[in-house]
Amino acid sequence: MSEFDQLYREVILDHYKNPRGHGVIEGADAEADGQNPLCGDEVSIYVSFGEDDTIEDVKFSGRGCAISQASTSMLMEMVKGRSAHEVATMSKDDLLEEVGIPLTPIRLKCALLGLWTLKVALHKGKGTPLPEEAAGLDDLSLN
Amino acid sequence: MAVTAKPKLDAQKLRADFPIFEQLVHGKPLAYLDSAVTSQKPRYVLDALLNFYETSYGNVHRGVYWLSERATAEFEAARDKVRGFVNAPSAKEVIFTRNATEALNLVAYAWGWDNLGPGDTVVVTELEHHANFVPFQFIAQRTGATFKAIPIDGAGELQLDALDGLAAEGNIKLVAVGLISNSLGTINPVEKIAAWAHEQGAVMVVDAAQAAPHKAIDLQTLGADFLAISAHKMCGPSGVGALWGKAELLEAMSPFNMGGQMIRQVRMEKTTWNELPYKFEAGTPPMAEAVAFGAAVDYLTAIGLDAIEEHEHELAAYALDRLGELDWITTYGPPADRRAGIVSFNVEGVHPHDVAQILDWEGIAIRAGHHCAQPLMAKLGVAATNRASFYLYTVRDEIDRLVAGLHKVRKVLT
């Protein structure tokens, strides 16, 4: 399979064209906005918590390229039903493994914008630790 | 003397001057359609850079020995070439900077700091590159001045009928406008805006970074008080640009960067400044780059800026025609006769990153993003666009390849 075919492989195109967890949760327990300064893309993540700190529902909205939309869609499937603290410490490699395609440093920013923004939302909702990469997202640095 | 038609530019022949085109990208010839972000370099300029290091390298304005004298002479000769390129009256008004961005920051800080305050207004446009927007926004906020933008219409052209309204609102002290929009290619009516700015008693800053590679610049007819250019967009090396400013304004300004070379006398209690242009050139400047900048001016002048401009108009018109045939493409900006060789567009339902990524595999390089013009993107109602931009080495075949590539994009992603 060529590099090209890998990047736009079937599963990526499927998540891009039929994103899971796409939408808005009205009255969400926590939400956060992330921006990619490279291209001006924006993502918003909404979380509702169940008992303890379980992520009962999670959705995303915004605009982005196929890589960012597909990886955020996959992320939504991966984290629903898990605990906020568990997801807050989830490694980016777990998501990248799921995405499963070779990414240049520039495209990595596209693929990971959803994850960092989700971690900001969890921080706001449950006080979980923030990764360094979340700096600047959701205007956090201005607080 | 017989009047002969000026020979047209032969882009195919000029390509041989550019070593970058000798290699394949993903197994295909490189179609470099991103010259608006930075241009490729001809061998002539690369040779000048290397030759300076091999034969003339010493620090300028410092040594009394032969090599330093030689380096200084080449450096100052380059300054005079840049002076001639923009038709400045005097070389002492030409300051070498790192790029156009630094030139504009120099104006914002060194002029703005001492001349702006509450009740004053700074005017930019909605088309501006961040480099001609953010420094003036910042200095306005720091000095308590008001910051305003001339709006654009749906075709990306400045709405000059808004000028009177702006004039009624405050004491306009500085107006900063790009001669050509890097995002849309719009050629702005800078002469008219400069005349208006001067009626208000304001200084006129012209960002010519995108224009200098593509058309002859005459700052005296433009009515500029300051003008910024970058070598890297005009076949020169990265790391050097120039600010031209009117001598009386530059004389009255405090320095921007402090250090060696920009001083006359340093004492514990007080330091005095060197004469123009050295007052604004602290530290060892980009010497080899400046010399190669001069070579780039020679190269462009030999081809002829008018021929380059005509070539680009033809390519822009051709690209707009070809893209206009596709109902799933939206193009932005004015008609071909009022734009430089820049075409911004979107593919229905496909993010620009994906467009650029798929085109890359075809050996085609275009820009995808906000082009450092987020206020403009907001006005257009998009996060990003694709941008194909052309230069003297661009041929029609590359635009045909772009169109074929866009069909492939659509096949993969919709």
Coordinates of C-alpha atoms in Angstrom, one line a residue:
Chain A
M1 CA 0.0 0.0 0.0
S2 CA 1.4 3.4 -0.9
E3 CA 1.9 6.1 1.6
F4 CA -1.0 7.9 0.0
D5 CA -3.4 5.0 0.2
Q6 CA -2.4 4.6 3.9
L7 CA -3.2 8.2 4.8
Y8 CA -6.6 8.1 3.3
R9 CA -7.3 4.5 4.1
E10 CA -10.9 3.2 4.3
V11 CA -11.4 3.5 8.1
I12 CA -10.2 7.2 8.1
L13 CA -12.6 8.0 5.3
D14 CA -15.4 6.2 7.0
H15 CA -14.9 8.2 10.2
Y16 CA -14.5 11.4 8.2
K17 CA -17.7 11.0 6.2
N18 CA -19.7 9.5 9.1
P19 CA -18.2 11.0 12.3
R20 CA -19.2 9.3 15.6
G21 CA -20.2 11.6 18.4
H22 CA -20.5 14.6 16.2
G23 CA -22.8 17.3 17.6
V24 CA -23.4 19.4 20.7
I25 CA -24.5 18.3 24.2
E26 CA -26.9 21.0 25.5
G27 CA -26.2 21.7 29.1
A28 CA -23.0 19.7 29.1
D29 CA -21.2 19.3 32.4
A30 CA -18.0 20.5 30.8
E31 CA -16.9 21.9 27.5
A32 CA -13.7 23.3 25.9
D33 CA -12.6 24.9 22.6
G34 CA -9.4 24.2 20.8
Q35 CA -7.7 25.9 17.9
N36 CA -5.0 24.9 15.5
P37 CA -3.1 28.1 14.8
L38 CA -1.6 26.6 11.7
C39 CA -4.8 26.4 9.8
G40 CA -7.4 28.2 12.0
D41 CA -9.3 25.0 12.6
E42 CA -11.5 24.9 15.7
V43 CA -13.0 22.0 17.7
S44 CA -15.4 22.1 20.6
I45 CA -15.8 19.2 23.0
Y46 CA -18.8 18.6 25.2
V47 CA -18.8 16.1 28.1
S48 CA -21.5 14.8 30.4
F49 CA -20.5 12.9 33.5
G50 CA -22.3 9.9 35.1
E51 CA -21.8 8.5 38.5
D52 CA -18.3 9.2 39.9
D53 CA -16.4 10.6 37.1
T54 CA -17.6 8.3 34.3
I55 CA -17.8 10.0 30.9
E56 CA -21.4 9.3 30.2
D57 CA -21.6 11.1 26.9
V58 CA -19.1 13.0 24.8
K59 CA -19.5 14.9 21.5
F60 CA -17.5 17.2 19.3
S61 CA -18.3 20.0 16.8
G62 CA -16.2 22.3 14.7
R63 CA -14.3 22.2 11.4
G64 CA -11.2 20.4 10.3
C65 CA -9.4 18.2 7.8
A66 CA -10.2 14.6 7.3
I67 CA -7.4 13.6 9.7
S68 CA -8.6 15.8 12.5
Q69 CA -12.2 14.9 12.0
A70 CA -11.5 11.1 11.8
S71 CA -9.2 11.0 14.8
T72 CA -11.6 13.0 17.0
S73 CA -14.4 10.7 15.9
M74 CA -12.3 7.7 16.9
L75 CA -11.5 9.4 20.2
M76 CA -15.2 9.8 21.0
E77 CA -15.7 6.1 20.6
M78 CA -12.6 5.3 22.7
V79 CA -13.4 7.4 25.7
K80 CA -17.2 7.1 26.2
G81 CA -17.9 5.1 29.3
R82 CA -14.4 5.4 30.7
S83 CA -13.5 7.4 33.8
A84 CA -12.3 11.0 33.4
H85 CA -9.1 10.4 35.3
E86 CA -8.3 7.4 33.2
V87 CA -8.8 9.4 30.0
A88 CA -6.9 12.4 31.4
T89 CA -3.8 10.3 31.7
M90 CA -4.3 8.5 28.4
S91 CA -1.2 8.6 26.2
K92 CA -1.5 10.2 22.7
D93 CA 0.0 7.0 21.4
D94 CA -3.2 5.1 22.3
L95 CA -5.1 7.4 20.0
L96 CA -2.4 7.4 17.3
E97 CA -2.4 3.6 17.3
E98 CA -6.1 3.6 16.7
V99 CA -5.7 6.2 13.9
G100 CA -3.0 3.9 12.5
I101 CA -1.5 6.0 9.8
P102 CA 1.9 7.7 9.4
L103 CA 1.7 11.4 10.2
T104 CA 4.2 14.2 9.7
P105 CA 4.7 16.6 12.6
I106 CA 2.3 19.1 11.0
R107 CA -0.4 16.5 10.5
L108 CA 0.1 15.3 14.1
K109 CA -1.3 18.6 15.3
C110 CA -4.4 17.9 13.3
A111 CA -4.8 14.4 14.7
L112 CA -4.3 15.4 18.3
L113 CA -6.2 18.7 18.6
G114 CA -9.4 16.8 19.7
L115 CA -7.5 14.8 22.4
W116 CA -5.9 17.9 24.0
T117 CA -9.1 19.8 23.9
L118 CA -10.9 16.8 25.5
K119 CA -8.3 16.9 28.3
V120 CA -9.0 20.6 28.8
A121 CA -12.7 19.8 29.2
L122 CA -12.0 17.1 31.7
H123 CA -9.7 19.5 33.6
K124 CA -12.5 22.0 33.8
G125 CA -15.1 19.5 34.8
K126 CA -13.2 17.2 37.1
G127 CA -9.9 19.0 37.9
T128 CA -7.8 16.3 36.2
P129 CA -4.2 17.2 35.3
L130 CA -3.5 19.1 32.1
P131 CA -0.8 18.0 29.7
E132 CA 1.8 20.6 28.5
E133 CA 0.3 20.3 25.0
A134 CA -3.0 21.9 26.2
A135 CA -1.3 25.2 26.9
G136 CA -3.0 28.0 25.1
L137 CA -6.1 26.0 24.2
D138 CA -9.5 27.3 25.3
D139 CA -7.7 30.6 26.3
L140 CA -6.4 28.8 29.3
S141 CA -3.2 30.9 29.3
L142 CA -5.3 34.0 29.8
N143 CA -6.9 32.8 33.0
Chain B
M1 CA 15.0 54.5 -32.4
A2 CA 12.6 51.9 -33.6
V3 CA 9.9 51.0 -31.2
T4 CA 9.9 47.2 -30.7
A5 CA 7.4 45.2 -28.7
K6 CA 9.0 44.1 -25.4
P7 CA 9.7 40.4 -25.6
K8 CA 7.4 38.3 -23.5
L9 CA 8.8 36.3 -20.6
D10 CA 9.7 32.7 -21.5
A11 CA 8.9 30.9 -18.2
Q12 CA 9.9 27.5 -19.6
K13 CA 13.3 28.8 -20.4
L14 CA 13.7 30.6 -17.1
R15 CA 13.0 27.4 -15.2
A16 CA 16.5 26.2 -16.2
D17 CA 17.9 29.0 -13.9
F18 CA 16.3 27.3 -10.9
P19 CA 18.1 24.2 -9.6
I20 CA 15.1 23.2 -7.4
F21 CA 13.3 22.1 -10.5
E22 CA 15.9 19.5 -11.3
Q23 CA 14.5 17.0 -8.7
L24 CA 11.4 14.9 -8.6
V25 CA 8.8 15.1 -5.8
H26 CA 7.1 11.8 -5.1
G27 CA 8.4 10.7 -8.4
K28 CA 6.9 13.6 -10.3
P29 CA 8.2 17.0 -11.5
L30 CA 7.7 19.7 -9.0
A31 CA 4.8 22.1 -9.7
Y32 CA 5.7 24.8 -7.2
L33 CA 2.5 26.8 -6.9
D34 CA 3.3 28.5 -3.6
S35 CA 5.5 31.4 -4.6
A36 CA 3.4 33.8 -2.6
V37 CA 4.8 32.3 0.6
T38 CA 8.3 32.3 -0.7
S39 CA 9.9 32.1 -4.1
Q40 CA 12.5 29.7 -5.5
K41 CA 16.1 30.9 -6.1
P42 CA 17.9 31.2 -9.4
R43 CA 21.5 30.0 -9.6
Y44 CA 22.6 33.6 -10.2
V45 CA 21.5 34.5 -6.6
L46 CA 22.9 31.3 -5.1
D47 CA 26.2 32.0 -6.7
A48 CA 26.3 35.5 -5.3
L49 CA 25.7 34.1 -1.8
L50 CA 28.4 31.5 -2.1
N51 CA 30.8 33.9 -3.9
F52 CA 30.5 36.4 -1.1
Y53 CA 31.5 33.8 1.5
E54 CA 34.3 32.5 -0.7
T55 CA 35.9 35.7 -1.7
S56 CA 34.7 38.7 0.3
Y57 CA 33.6 37.5 3.7
G58 CA 34.4 39.9 6.5
N59 CA 32.4 42.0 8.8
V60 CA 31.1 45.3 7.4
H61 CA 31.9 48.8 8.6
R62 CA 34.3 47.4 11.2
G63 CA 37.7 46.4 9.8
V64 CA 40.4 48.6 8.2
Y65 CA 41.8 45.7 6.3
W66 CA 41.2 44.7 2.7
L67 CA 38.6 42.0 3.3
S68 CA 36.4 44.2 5.5
E69 CA 36.6 47.0 3.0
R70 CA 35.6 44.6 0.2
A71 CA 32.7 43.2 2.2
T72 CA 31.5 46.7 3.0
A73 CA 31.7 47.8 -0.6
E74 CA 29.5 44.8 -1.7
F75 CA 27.1 45.3 1.1
E76 CA 26.6 49.0 0.3
A77 CA 26.4 48.3 -3.4
A78 CA 23.5 45.9 -2.6
R79 CA 21.8 48.7 -0.6
D80 CA 22.0 51.0 -3.6
K81 CA 20.5 48.3 -5.8
V82 CA 17.5 48.0 -3.4
R83 CA 17.3 51.8 -3.4
G84 CA 17.0 51.8 -7.2
F85 CA 14.6 48.9 -7.2
V86 CA 12.0 50.9 -5.2
N87 CA 13.1 54.3 -6.7
A88 CA 14.1 55.8 -3.3
P89 CA 15.9 59.2 -3.5
S90 CA 18.8 58.1 -1.2
A91 CA 20.4 54.9 0.0
K92 CA 20.7 56.2 3.5
E93 CA 16.9 55.8 3.7
V94 CA 17.2 52.1 3.0
I95 CA 17.5 50.0 6.1
F96 CA 18.4 46.3 5.9
T97 CA 16.1 44.2 8.2
R98 CA 15.5 40.5 8.7
N99 CA 12.4 40.6 6.6
A100 CA 9.4 42.7 5.8
T101 CA 7.9 41.7 9.2
E102 CA 10.8 43.2 11.1
A103 CA 10.6 46.3 8.9
L104 CA 6.9 46.8 9.9
N105 CA 7.7 46.1 13.5
L106 CA 10.4 48.7 13.3
V107 CA 7.9 51.3 12.2
A108 CA 5.3 50.2 14.8
Y109 CA 7.8 50.5 17.7
A110 CA 10.2 53.2 16.7
W111 CA 7.6 55.5 15.1
G112 CA 4.5 54.4 17.0
W113 CA 5.8 54.5 20.5
D114 CA 6.7 58.2 20.3
N115 CA 3.9 59.4 18.1
L116 CA 0.7 57.7 19.2
G117 CA -1.5 58.2 22.2
P118 CA -5.1 58.4 23.3
G119 CA -7.3 60.2 20.8
D120 CA -5.2 59.0 17.9
T121 CA -6.3 56.4 15.3
V122 CA -4.3 53.7 13.5
V123 CA -5.9 52.4 10.3
V124 CA -5.1 49.1 8.6
T125 CA -7.3 47.0 6.3
E126 CA -9.3 43.7 6.6
L127 CA -7.1 42.3 3.9
E128 CA -3.8 42.7 5.8
H129 CA -1.3 40.0 6.4
H130 CA -0.8 39.6 10.2
A131 CA 2.6 41.3 9.8
N132 CA 0.9 44.5 8.8
F133 CA -1.9 44.2 11.3
V134 CA -0.7 42.8 14.6
P135 CA 2.3 45.2 15.2
F136 CA 0.0 48.2 14.7
Q137 CA -2.8 46.7 16.7
F138 CA -0.4 46.0 19.6
I139 CA 1.2 49.4 19.5
A140 CA -2.2 51.1 19.4
Q141 CA -3.3 49.2 22.4
R142 CA -0.1 50.0 24.3
T143 CA -0.3 53.7 23.6
G144 CA -4.1 54.0 24.1
A145 CA -4.7 54.8 20.4
T146 CA -7.8 53.5 18.5
F147 CA -7.3 50.7 16.0
K148 CA -9.5 50.5 12.9
A149 CA -9.7 48.6 9.6
I150 CA -10.8 49.6 6.1
P151 CA -13.5 47.0 5.2
I152 CA -13.5 44.9 2.0
D153 CA -16.4 44.0 -0.2
G154 CA -17.4 40.6 -1.3
A155 CA -14.8 40.4 -4.0
G156 CA -12.0 41.2 -1.6
E157 CA -11.5 44.8 -2.7
L158 CA -11.1 47.7 -0.3
Q159 CA -14.2 49.9 0.3
L160 CA -12.8 53.3 -0.1
D161 CA -16.2 54.9 0.6
A162 CA -15.6 54.0 4.2
L163 CA -12.6 56.4 4.4
D164 CA -14.7 59.5 5.2
G165 CA -16.4 57.7 8.1
L166 CA -13.0 56.7 9.5
A167 CA -11.7 60.3 9.2
A168 CA -14.8 61.6 11.1
E169 CA -14.2 59.3 14.0
G170 CA -10.7 60.4 15.2
N171 CA -7.3 61.9 14.6
I172 CA -5.7 59.5 12.1
K173 CA -2.0 59.3 12.6
L174 CA -0.9 56.2 10.8
V175 CA -2.3 54.2 7.9
A176 CA -0.8 50.8 7.0
V177 CA -1.9 49.0 3.7
G178 CA -0.5 46.1 1.7
L179 CA 0.1 46.9 -2.0
I180 CA -1.0 43.3 -2.9
S181 CA -3.0 41.0 -0.7
N182 CA -1.1 37.8 0.0
S183 CA -4.3 35.9 0.4
L184 CA -6.4 37.0 -2.5
G185 CA -4.0 38.8 -4.8
T186 CA -6.0 42.0 -4.7
I187 CA -4.0 45.0 -6.0
N188 CA -4.9 47.8 -3.6
P189 CA -5.3 51.4 -4.7
V190 CA -2.5 52.5 -2.5
E191 CA -1.9 55.9 -4.3
K192 CA -5.5 56.9 -3.4
I193 CA -5.3 55.8 0.2
A194 CA -1.9 57.5 0.6
A195 CA -3.4 60.8 -0.7
W196 CA -6.2 60.4 1.8
A197 CA -3.8 59.5 4.6
H198 CA -1.8 62.6 3.9
E199 CA -4.9 64.8 4.0
Q200 CA -5.4 63.5 7.5
G201 CA -1.9 64.3 8.4
A202 CA -1.1 60.6 8.8
V203 CA 2.0 58.7 7.8
M204 CA 1.5 56.0 5.1
V205 CA 3.0 52.6 5.6
V206 CA 3.0 50.3 2.6
D207 CA 3.6 46.6 3.0
A208 CA 5.1 45.7 -0.4
A209 CA 6.3 42.3 0.5
Q210 CA 3.8 40.6 -1.9
A211 CA 4.1 43.3 -4.6
A212 CA 7.8 43.8 -4.9
P213 CA 8.4 40.4 -6.6
H214 CA 5.7 41.0 -9.2
K215 CA 5.5 44.6 -10.3
A216 CA 7.7 47.6 -10.5
I217 CA 7.6 49.6 -7.3
D218 CA 7.9 53.4 -7.4
L219 CA 7.5 54.6 -3.9
Q220 CA 7.4 58.2 -5.0
T221 CA 4.3 57.7 -7.1
L222 CA 2.8 55.4 -4.4
G223 CA 3.0 58.2 -1.9
A224 CA 4.5 56.0 0.8
D225 CA 6.3 57.3 3.9
F226 CA 7.5 53.8 4.8
L227 CA 7.7 50.8 2.6
A228 CA 8.7 47.2 3.6
I229 CA 9.9 44.3 1.4
S230 CA 11.4 40.8 1.9
A231 CA 14.1 39.4 -0.3
H232 CA 12.9 35.8 0.0
K233 CA 9.7 36.5 -1.9
M234 CA 11.6 38.0 -4.9
C235 CA 14.2 35.3 -5.7
G236 CA 16.5 36.5 -2.9
P237 CA 17.6 34.6 0.1
S238 CA 15.7 34.3 3.4
G239 CA 16.9 36.3 6.3
V240 CA 17.0 39.8 4.8
G241 CA 14.5 42.4 3.9
A242 CA 14.4 46.2 3.7
L243 CA 12.6 49.1 5.1
W244 CA 12.6 52.3 3.2
G245 CA 11.5 55.4 5.2
K246 CA 11.6 59.2 4.5
A247 CA 14.8 60.6 5.9
E248 CA 13.1 63.2 8.0
L249 CA 10.9 60.6 9.7
L250 CA 13.8 58.2 10.3
E251 CA 15.9 61.0 11.6
A252 CA 13.3 61.9 14.2
M253 CA 12.8 58.3 15.4
S254 CA 14.5 56.5 18.2
P255 CA 16.3 53.3 17.3
F256 CA 14.5 49.9 17.3
N257 CA 17.3 47.5 18.2
M258 CA 20.3 48.5 20.2
G259 CA 23.8 47.2 20.0
G260 CA 26.9 47.6 18.0
Q261 CA 27.1 49.7 14.9
M262 CA 24.0 51.7 15.6
I263 CA 25.8 54.0 18.1
R264 CA 27.9 57.1 17.8
Q265 CA 29.2 57.4 21.4
V266 CA 28.4 55.3 24.4
R267 CA 28.9 56.7 27.9
M268 CA 27.5 55.5 31.3
E269 CA 25.2 58.5 31.4
K270 CA 24.1 58.7 27.7
T271 CA 24.5 57.1 24.4
T272 CA 24.1 58.8 21.0
W273 CA 23.1 57.2 17.7
N274 CA 24.8 56.6 14.5
E275 CA 23.7 58.3 11.3
L276 CA 21.1 56.8 8.9
P277 CA 20.8 54.0 7.9
Y278 CA 23.1 52.5 10.5
K279 CA 21.1 53.9 13.4
F280 CA 18.6 51.1 12.7
E281 CA 21.1 48.3 11.9
A282 CA 22.3 47.0 15.3
G283 CA 24.7 44.1 15.3
T284 CA 26.3 42.2 12.5
P285 CA 23.7 42.4 9.6
P286 CA 22.8 39.6 7.2
M287 CA 25.7 40.5 5.0
A288 CA 25.9 37.6 2.4
E289 CA 22.1 37.7 2.3
A290 CA 22.1 41.4 1.6
V291 CA 24.6 41.0 -1.2
A292 CA 22.5 38.1 -2.7
F293 CA 19.4 40.4 -2.3
G294 CA 21.2 42.8 -4.6
A295 CA 21.8 40.0 -7.1
A296 CA 18.1 39.1 -6.9
V297 CA 17.3 42.7 -7.8
D298 CA 19.7 42.5 -10.8
Y299 CA 18.1 39.2 -11.9
L300 CA 14.5 40.6 -11.7
T301 CA 15.5 43.8 -13.4
A302 CA 17.1 42.0 -16.3
I303 CA 14.0 40.0 -16.9
G304 CA 11.8 43.1 -16.5
L305 CA 9.2 43.6 -13.8
D306 CA 6.6 44.6 -16.4
A307 CA 7.1 41.3 -18.2
I308 CA 6.8 39.4 -14.9
E309 CA 3.6 41.2 -14.0
E310 CA 2.0 40.5 -17.5
H311 CA 3.0 36.8 -17.2
E312 CA 1.3 36.5 -13.8
H313 CA -1.8 38.3 -15.0
E314 CA -2.1 35.8 -17.8
L315 CA -1.6 32.8 -15.5
A316 CA -4.1 34.2 -13.0
A317 CA -6.7 34.7 -15.8
Y318 CA -6.0 31.2 -17.1
A319 CA -6.3 29.6 -13.6
L320 CA -9.6 31.5 -12.9
D321 CA -11.0 30.3 -16.2
R322 CA -10.0 26.7 -15.6
L323 CA -11.3 26.7 -12.0
G324 CA -14.4 28.6 -13.0
E325 CA -15.4 25.6 -15.2
L326 CA -15.8 23.5 -12.0
D327 CA -19.0 24.1 -10.1
W328 CA -17.6 22.5 -7.0
I329 CA -14.9 25.1 -6.7
T330 CA -15.4 28.5 -5.1
T331 CA -12.8 31.1 -5.9
Y332 CA -12.2 34.3 -3.8
G333 CA -11.0 37.7 -4.8
P334 CA -11.2 40.2 -7.6
P335 CA -11.2 39.7 -11.4
A336 CA -8.0 38.7 -13.0
D337 CA -7.2 42.2 -14.2
R338 CA -7.1 43.6 -10.7
R339 CA -5.1 40.8 -9.1
A340 CA -1.6 39.5 -9.0
G341 CA -0.7 35.8 -9.7
I342 CA -2.6 34.5 -6.6
V343 CA -5.8 32.4 -6.7
S344 CA -7.5 31.4 -3.4
F345 CA -10.2 28.8 -3.6
N346 CA -12.1 26.0 -1.8
V347 CA -13.2 22.6 -2.9
E348 CA -16.8 22.0 -1.9
G349 CA -16.9 19.7 1.2
V350 CA -13.1 19.2 1.4
H351 CA -10.8 20.8 3.9
P352 CA -7.8 22.7 2.4
H353 CA -5.4 20.4 4.3
D354 CA -6.7 17.4 2.6
V355 CA -6.6 19.2 -0.8
A356 CA -3.0 20.2 -0.3
Q357 CA -2.1 16.7 1.0
I358 CA -3.5 14.9 -2.0
L359 CA -2.0 17.4 -4.4
D360 CA 1.4 16.9 -2.8
W361 CA 1.4 13.3 -3.9
E362 CA 1.0 14.6 -7.5
G363 CA 4.1 16.7 -7.0
I364 CA 2.0 19.9 -6.7
A365 CA 2.8 22.4 -3.8
I366 CA 0.0 24.8 -2.8
R367 CA -0.7 26.5 0.4
A368 CA -3.6 25.5 2.7
G369 CA -4.5 27.6 5.7
H370 CA -5.4 31.1 6.8
H371 CA -2.4 32.7 5.0
C372 CA -1.6 34.7 8.2
A373 CA -4.8 36.7 7.5
Q374 CA -7.4 35.4 10.1
P375 CA -9.5 38.7 10.0
L376 CA -9.9 38.2 6.3
M377 CA -10.8 34.5 6.6
A378 CA -13.4 35.5 9.2
K379 CA -14.8 38.1 6.8
L380 CA -15.0 35.4 4.0
G381 CA -16.7 33.1 6.5
V382 CA -14.1 30.3 6.1
A383 CA -11.4 28.9 8.4
A384 CA -9.0 28.4 5.6
T385 CA -8.6 28.4 1.9
N386 CA -6.3 26.8 -0.7
R387 CA -4.0 29.2 -2.5
A388 CA -2.2 28.6 -5.7
S389 CA 0.3 31.4 -6.5
F390 CA 2.5 31.9 -9.5
Y391 CA 5.8 33.4 -10.4
L392 CA 8.1 34.0 -13.4
Y393 CA 8.9 30.3 -13.6
T394 CA 5.3 29.1 -13.5
V395 CA 4.0 27.5 -16.7
R396 CA 0.4 26.8 -17.8
D397 CA 1.0 23.0 -17.7
E398 CA 1.3 23.3 -13.9
I399 CA -2.2 24.9 -13.7
D400 CA -3.5 22.0 -15.8
R401 CA -1.9 19.6 -13.4
L402 CA -3.5 21.5 -10.5
V403 CA -6.9 21.1 -12.1
A404 CA -6.4 17.4 -12.8
G405 CA -5.2 17.0 -9.1
L406 CA -8.4 18.7 -7.9
H407 CA -10.5 16.1 -9.7
K408 CA -8.5 13.4 -7.9
V409 CA -9.1 15.2 -4.5
R410 CA -12.8 15.1 -5.2
K411 CA -12.8 11.4 -6.2
V412 CA -11.0 10.4 -2.9
L413 CA -12.9 12.6 -0.5
T414 CA -16.4 13.1 -1.6

